[in-house]
Amino acid sequence: MVLSAAVWLILNLGREYSGLVSVPVMAQSEIDGRARSASAEVMITARIQAPGYRHVALSRRRSARVVEIDASDLHHAGGDFYSISENSLFKYASAIFGENVNLESFVADDVRFKFVQENYAKLPVIPVIDLNFREQYMALNEMSFQPDSVLVYAEPSRLEEIDRILTRPISLRDLHASVHGAAKLDIPAGARLSQNEVAYSLEVTRFVEFRRVLPIEIRGARGRRQISALPSEAAVTFRCIFPMTSDPSEKVSLYVNYSEFAESLDGSCLVHVDGLPESVINCALDPEVCVCVEVEK
């Protein structure tokens, strides 16, 4: 009798059944300005088709399943409550009820979770980088991050002490091609971040470097008031994207603004560059400042 009952139980527990089950769920999400975890678990009821042993296990479950829900699937329902529709909830069926379960339908059209407000500030991400380039290679622009800022959650007094979020050190050696990757963020003590890492991108190019000596022009002088620059020429070191198809110095001019001379106390004026082609990554002047003196025309 006992053996037959055991066989009957094993056979029936292995069969597929359709029935209602209820599972406690603790939702987590990254909703701007809200706590990461819901303030209370919610019972979710659905009709499922699964082996008998799965029905038994789910019906006896007391601890809540922690389910990560994408913030885009949650809709503000007023106050601290956020709802998720039945259609969106289907994608979390495995996380709620486990594998080997065929979800037929939810009992409720939507489910609501309570996410309370938290103190936060949106702060910039500042890179901590150590870059080393192969000879004749350089960055085309500064390293970019996505996102370039994150939300920081903490007590108001702690938030006042934080003005930026640093990345963990990013060390890249022998760079000779563009690089992309992920950087962990340094989480301040007593704070929580909306995300713990950011994606970075650095465009790297090969360059050609050469030097030209160009005259310094005077712009903006009127009437008999003229100025002369000392020295009258400056050396320009160009860095251009490889391969270089033309000499950019043929289109570039150096000049001093008369208005800046008029406002100067000692005649020192900044030398400006005009007409730089897009192929020029960087240019350096020697000298960067010249001394101007007024002469009569």
Tab-separated table of C-alpha atoms in Angstrom:
chain	number	residue	atom	x	y	z
A	1	MET	CA	0.000	0.000	0.000
A	2	VAL	CA	2.786	2.425	0.930
A	3	LEU	CA	4.756	1.535	-2.174
A	4	SER	CA	1.771	2.027	-4.470
A	5	ALA	CA	0.985	5.370	-2.824
A	6	ALA	CA	4.568	6.485	-3.345
A	7	VAL	CA	4.474	5.455	-7.002
A	8	TRP	CA	1.167	7.265	-7.451
A	9	LEU	CA	2.599	10.419	-5.847
A	10	ILE	CA	5.746	10.380	-8.000
A	11	LEU	CA	3.735	9.871	-11.184
A	12	ASN	CA	1.309	12.660	-10.373
A	13	LEU	CA	3.990	15.092	-9.278
A	14	GLY	CA	5.723	14.587	-12.609
A	15	ARG	CA	2.606	15.325	-14.659
A	16	GLU	CA	1.834	18.751	-16.133
A	17	TYR	CA	-0.945	20.695	-14.437
A	18	SER	CA	-2.596	24.048	-15.022
A	19	GLY	CA	-3.432	26.047	-11.918
A	20	LEU	CA	-3.121	29.271	-9.968
A	21	VAL	CA	0.025	30.065	-7.952
A	22	SER	CA	1.031	33.117	-5.931
A	23	VAL	CA	4.644	34.183	-5.445
A	24	PRO	CA	5.937	37.047	-3.236
A	25	VAL	CA	8.145	39.426	-5.262
A	26	MET	CA	10.548	42.132	-4.118
A	27	ALA	CA	11.130	44.456	-7.083
A	28	GLN	CA	14.352	46.337	-7.733
A	29	SER	CA	14.843	49.045	-10.362
A	30	GLU	CA	16.842	52.173	-11.184
A	31	ILE	CA	14.145	54.871	-11.191
A	32	ASP	CA	15.594	58.374	-11.057
A	33	GLY	CA	15.223	59.847	-7.572
A	34	ARG	CA	13.789	56.654	-6.066
A	35	ALA	CA	15.027	53.892	-3.792
A	36	ARG	CA	16.542	50.950	-5.626
A	37	SER	CA	14.342	48.381	-3.847
A	38	ALA	CA	10.576	48.562	-3.406
A	39	SER	CA	9.529	49.271	0.179
A	40	ALA	CA	7.477	46.062	0.413
A	41	GLU	CA	7.052	42.776	-1.399
A	42	VAL	CA	4.023	42.237	-3.645
A	43	MET	CA	2.170	38.979	-4.156
A	44	ILE	CA	1.883	38.139	-7.868
A	45	THR	CA	-0.715	35.559	-8.884
A	46	ALA	CA	-0.820	33.808	-12.235
A	47	ARG	CA	-2.128	30.690	-13.946
A	48	ILE	CA	0.753	28.470	-14.958
A	49	GLN	CA	1.238	25.090	-16.539
A	50	ALA	CA	4.030	23.133	-14.867
A	51	PRO	CA	4.853	19.738	-13.316
A	52	GLY	CA	3.072	18.982	-10.053
A	53	TYR	CA	6.259	19.271	-8.009
A	54	ARG	CA	6.707	22.835	-9.292
A	55	HIS	CA	3.176	23.764	-8.172
A	56	VAL	CA	3.912	22.339	-4.721
A	57	ALA	CA	7.230	24.180	-4.432
A	58	LEU	CA	5.728	27.519	-5.468
A	59	SER	CA	2.720	27.168	-3.166
A	60	ARG	CA	5.040	26.579	-0.191
A	61	ARG	CA	7.422	29.423	-0.993
A	62	ARG	CA	7.593	32.038	1.758
A	63	SER	CA	10.672	34.103	0.883
A	64	ALA	CA	10.272	36.781	-1.797
A	65	ARG	CA	11.924	36.447	-5.174
A	66	VAL	CA	14.101	39.487	-5.924
A	67	VAL	CA	13.321	40.589	-9.490
A	68	GLU	CA	15.262	43.299	-11.368
A	69	ILE	CA	12.779	45.317	-13.448
A	70	ASP	CA	13.842	47.720	-16.183
A	71	ALA	CA	12.749	51.260	-15.283
A	72	SER	CA	11.249	51.657	-18.777
A	73	ASP	CA	8.699	48.939	-17.917
A	74	LEU	CA	7.476	50.823	-14.847
A	75	HIS	CA	4.940	53.643	-15.098
A	76	HIS	CA	4.270	56.260	-12.435
A	77	ALA	CA	0.874	55.517	-10.898
A	78	GLY	CA	0.813	58.423	-8.466
A	79	GLY	CA	2.689	59.162	-5.265
A	80	ASP	CA	5.377	56.576	-4.631
A	81	PHE	CA	3.663	53.859	-6.670
A	82	TYR	CA	4.818	52.476	-10.015
A	83	SER	CA	2.878	49.940	-12.046
A	84	ILE	CA	3.909	47.342	-14.593
A	85	SER	CA	1.428	46.077	-17.169
A	86	GLU	CA	0.600	42.422	-17.705
A	87	ASN	CA	2.274	42.495	-21.135
A	88	SER	CA	5.542	43.833	-19.688
A	89	LEU	CA	5.376	41.447	-16.735
A	90	PHE	CA	5.489	38.439	-19.074
A	91	LYS	CA	9.197	39.038	-19.785
A	92	TYR	CA	9.953	38.486	-16.070
A	93	ALA	CA	8.043	35.185	-15.833
A	94	SER	CA	11.173	33.044	-15.409
A	95	ALA	CA	12.578	35.354	-12.727
A	96	ILE	CA	9.281	35.170	-10.798
A	97	PHE	CA	8.187	31.547	-11.236
A	98	GLY	CA	11.431	29.859	-12.278
A	99	GLU	CA	12.348	27.754	-15.291
A	100	ASN	CA	10.245	24.946	-16.797
A	101	VAL	CA	7.049	26.924	-16.234
A	102	ASN	CA	4.585	27.834	-18.966
A	103	LEU	CA	2.904	31.088	-17.975
A	104	GLU	CA	-0.702	31.250	-19.234
A	105	SER	CA	-1.951	34.520	-17.717
A	106	PHE	CA	-1.685	36.870	-14.778
A	107	VAL	CA	-4.697	37.388	-12.550
A	108	ALA	CA	-4.247	41.196	-12.353
A	109	ASP	CA	-4.001	43.531	-15.364
A	110	ASP	CA	-1.131	45.377	-13.692
A	111	VAL	CA	0.989	45.122	-10.573
A	112	ARG	CA	2.039	48.057	-8.407
A	113	PHE	CA	5.246	48.534	-6.440
A	114	LYS	CA	6.120	51.296	-3.987
A	115	PHE	CA	9.465	53.044	-4.551
A	116	VAL	CA	10.006	55.868	-2.061
A	117	GLN	CA	11.909	59.043	-2.877
A	118	GLU	CA	15.580	59.411	-1.952
A	119	ASN	CA	17.976	62.367	-1.789
A	120	TYR	CA	20.183	62.519	-4.858
A	121	ALA	CA	22.362	64.728	-7.039
A	122	LYS	CA	23.447	64.394	-10.660
A	123	LEU	CA	27.245	64.621	-10.759
A	124	PRO	CA	29.822	64.479	-13.573
A	125	VAL	CA	32.045	61.469	-14.179
A	126	ILE	CA	35.728	62.463	-14.065
A	127	PRO	CA	38.246	60.041	-15.588
A	128	VAL	CA	41.399	58.862	-13.860
A	129	ILE	CA	43.546	57.866	-16.840
A	130	ASP	CA	47.078	56.819	-17.643
A	131	LEU	CA	47.599	56.727	-21.413
A	132	ASN	CA	50.684	55.756	-23.361
A	133	PHE	CA	50.798	56.073	-27.158
A	134	ARG	CA	52.963	54.322	-29.691
A	135	GLU	CA	55.351	56.685	-31.490
A	136	GLN	CA	53.533	58.961	-33.981
A	137	TYR	CA	50.084	58.140	-32.548
A	138	MET	CA	47.872	60.382	-30.436
A	139	ALA	CA	44.277	60.910	-29.290
A	140	LEU	CA	42.050	62.594	-31.831
A	141	ASN	CA	39.978	64.097	-28.999
A	142	GLU	CA	39.402	63.662	-25.281
A	143	MET	CA	38.155	60.358	-23.898
A	144	SER	CA	34.347	60.354	-23.876
A	145	PHE	CA	32.007	58.575	-21.482
A	146	GLN	CA	28.464	57.276	-21.766
A	147	PRO	CA	26.844	58.437	-19.630
A	148	ASP	CA	29.044	61.374	-18.646
A	149	SER	CA	27.164	61.881	-15.365
A	150	VAL	CA	25.421	59.638	-12.825
A	151	LEU	CA	22.910	60.004	-10.013
A	152	VAL	CA	24.380	59.842	-6.515
A	153	TYR	CA	22.096	58.867	-3.616
A	154	ALA	CA	23.045	59.752	-0.039
A	155	GLU	CA	22.018	61.747	2.995
A	156	PRO	CA	21.879	65.528	2.294
A	157	SER	CA	24.944	66.232	4.465
A	158	ARG	CA	26.938	63.577	2.578
A	159	LEU	CA	25.807	64.847	-0.837
A	160	GLU	CA	27.178	68.293	0.025
A	161	GLU	CA	30.643	66.750	0.352
A	162	ILE	CA	30.602	65.081	-3.076
A	163	ASP	CA	31.024	67.141	-6.251
A	164	ARG	CA	32.185	64.499	-8.765
A	165	ILE	CA	32.469	60.779	-9.322
A	166	LEU	CA	35.867	59.385	-10.292
A	167	THR	CA	36.482	56.340	-12.419
A	168	ARG	CA	38.761	53.579	-11.235
A	169	PRO	CA	42.174	54.076	-12.916
A	170	ILE	CA	42.076	53.415	-16.670
A	171	SER	CA	45.567	52.414	-17.821
A	172	LEU	CA	46.075	51.916	-21.568
A	173	ARG	CA	49.511	51.273	-23.041
A	174	ASP	CA	51.018	51.319	-26.553
A	175	LEU	CA	47.892	52.855	-28.064
A	176	HIS	CA	47.852	52.734	-31.877
A	177	ALA	CA	44.123	52.269	-32.588
A	178	SER	CA	40.835	53.552	-31.233
A	179	VAL	CA	39.694	51.830	-28.040
A	180	HIS	CA	36.357	51.250	-26.346
A	181	GLY	CA	35.602	49.633	-23.017
A	182	ALA	CA	33.941	49.889	-19.605
A	183	ALA	CA	35.302	51.636	-16.533
A	184	LYS	CA	34.261	50.904	-12.964
A	185	LEU	CA	33.278	53.921	-10.874
A	186	ASP	CA	34.745	54.740	-7.482
A	187	ILE	CA	31.723	54.693	-5.168
A	188	PRO	CA	32.000	57.249	-2.332
A	189	ALA	CA	31.486	55.912	1.189
A	190	GLY	CA	27.901	56.293	2.365
A	191	ALA	CA	26.529	56.750	-1.155
A	192	ARG	CA	24.852	54.727	-3.876
A	193	LEU	CA	25.214	55.328	-7.628
A	194	SER	CA	22.592	54.893	-10.327
A	195	GLN	CA	25.150	52.680	-12.086
A	196	ASN	CA	28.527	51.297	-11.086
A	197	GLU	CA	30.325	51.568	-14.432
A	198	VAL	CA	30.341	53.675	-17.594
A	199	ALA	CA	31.383	52.996	-21.176
A	200	TYR	CA	34.402	54.885	-22.493
A	201	SER	CA	35.629	55.633	-26.000
A	202	LEU	CA	38.924	57.096	-27.207
A	203	GLU	CA	39.614	57.852	-30.869
A	204	VAL	CA	43.297	57.330	-31.732
A	205	THR	CA	45.016	58.268	-34.990
A	206	ARG	CA	48.442	58.205	-36.555
A	207	PHE	CA	49.905	61.642	-37.221
A	208	VAL	CA	52.565	63.410	-39.248
A	209	GLU	CA	54.471	66.254	-37.564
A	210	PHE	CA	56.344	69.083	-39.283
A	211	ARG	CA	57.376	72.690	-38.648
A	212	ARG	CA	56.890	75.911	-40.625
A	213	VAL	CA	57.818	79.547	-39.960
A	214	LEU	CA	54.954	81.946	-40.816
A	215	PRO	CA	54.621	85.762	-40.679
A	216	ILE	CA	52.450	87.417	-38.017
A	217	GLU	CA	49.816	89.757	-39.472
A	218	ILE	CA	48.161	92.721	-37.760
A	219	ARG	CA	44.374	92.872	-37.976
A	220	GLY	CA	41.920	95.594	-37.009
A	221	ALA	CA	44.208	98.667	-37.115
A	222	ARG	CA	42.605	101.806	-38.553
A	223	GLY	CA	43.783	105.143	-39.893
A	224	ARG	CA	47.301	106.196	-38.950
A	225	ARG	CA	47.401	103.937	-35.905
A	226	GLN	CA	49.437	100.883	-36.875
A	227	ILE	CA	51.365	98.344	-34.827
A	228	SER	CA	54.283	96.099	-35.515
A	229	ALA	CA	54.786	92.649	-33.942
A	230	LEU	CA	58.103	91.629	-32.392
A	231	PRO	CA	59.055	89.074	-33.488
A	232	SER	CA	57.334	89.365	-36.838
A	233	GLU	CA	57.285	85.585	-37.383
A	234	ALA	CA	56.436	82.483	-35.373
A	235	ALA	CA	57.323	78.823	-35.781
A	236	VAL	CA	54.272	76.550	-36.088
A	237	THR	CA	54.506	72.831	-35.363
A	238	PHE	CA	51.686	71.002	-37.120
A	239	ARG	CA	50.335	67.554	-36.297
A	240	CYS	CA	48.203	66.205	-39.136
A	241	ILE	CA	46.233	63.008	-39.648
A	242	PHE	CA	48.259	60.429	-41.570
A	243	PRO	CA	48.436	60.292	-44.548
A	244	MET	CA	48.778	64.001	-45.241
A	245	THR	CA	47.396	64.950	-48.649
A	246	SER	CA	48.391	68.633	-48.676
A	247	ASP	CA	50.507	71.156	-46.778
A	248	PRO	CA	48.136	72.939	-44.320
A	249	SER	CA	50.560	75.818	-43.828
A	250	GLU	CA	49.551	77.096	-47.263
A	251	LYS	CA	46.073	77.920	-45.874
A	252	VAL	CA	47.038	78.983	-42.362
A	253	SER	CA	47.732	82.532	-41.244
A	254	LEU	CA	48.943	83.979	-37.927
A	255	TYR	CA	47.667	87.320	-36.655
A	256	VAL	CA	47.410	89.744	-33.743
A	257	ASN	CA	44.251	91.767	-32.987
A	258	TYR	CA	44.772	95.521	-32.692
A	259	SER	CA	41.922	95.658	-30.134
A	260	GLU	CA	43.876	93.354	-27.806
A	261	PHE	CA	46.937	95.593	-28.162
A	262	ALA	CA	44.822	98.652	-27.275
A	263	GLU	CA	43.671	96.939	-24.053
A	264	SER	CA	47.137	95.656	-23.140
A	265	LEU	CA	49.230	97.406	-20.499
A	266	ASP	CA	52.607	96.312	-21.826
A	267	GLY	CA	51.905	95.561	-25.493
A	268	SER	CA	51.884	91.774	-25.040
A	269	CYS	CA	49.470	90.160	-27.494
A	270	LEU	CA	48.367	86.596	-28.084
A	271	VAL	CA	49.175	85.187	-31.528
A	272	HIS	CA	46.040	83.696	-33.143
A	273	VAL	CA	45.798	81.009	-35.810
A	274	ASP	CA	43.321	81.223	-38.685
A	275	GLY	CA	42.386	78.805	-41.459
A	276	LEU	CA	43.333	75.498	-39.841
A	277	PRO	CA	42.120	72.588	-42.013
A	278	GLU	CA	40.237	69.700	-40.364
A	279	SER	CA	43.202	67.433	-41.067
A	280	VAL	CA	45.245	69.344	-38.453
A	281	ILE	CA	44.880	67.649	-35.071
A	282	ASN	CA	47.049	70.069	-33.163
A	283	CYS	CA	49.345	73.028	-33.729
A	284	ALA	CA	51.835	74.659	-31.362
A	285	LEU	CA	53.250	78.185	-31.700
A	286	ASP	CA	56.667	79.451	-30.723
A	287	PRO	CA	56.294	82.088	-29.453
A	288	GLU	CA	52.607	82.084	-28.405
A	289	VAL	CA	52.789	85.742	-27.356
A	290	CYS	CA	54.539	88.616	-29.073
A	291	VAL	CA	55.207	92.219	-28.078
A	292	CYS	CA	53.578	94.857	-30.227
A	293	VAL	CA	54.652	98.474	-30.615
A	294	GLU	CA	52.716	101.286	-32.213
A	295	VAL	CA	54.159	102.887	-35.326
A	296	GLU	CA	52.939	105.730	-37.490
A	297	LYS	CA	51.839	104.878	-40.963
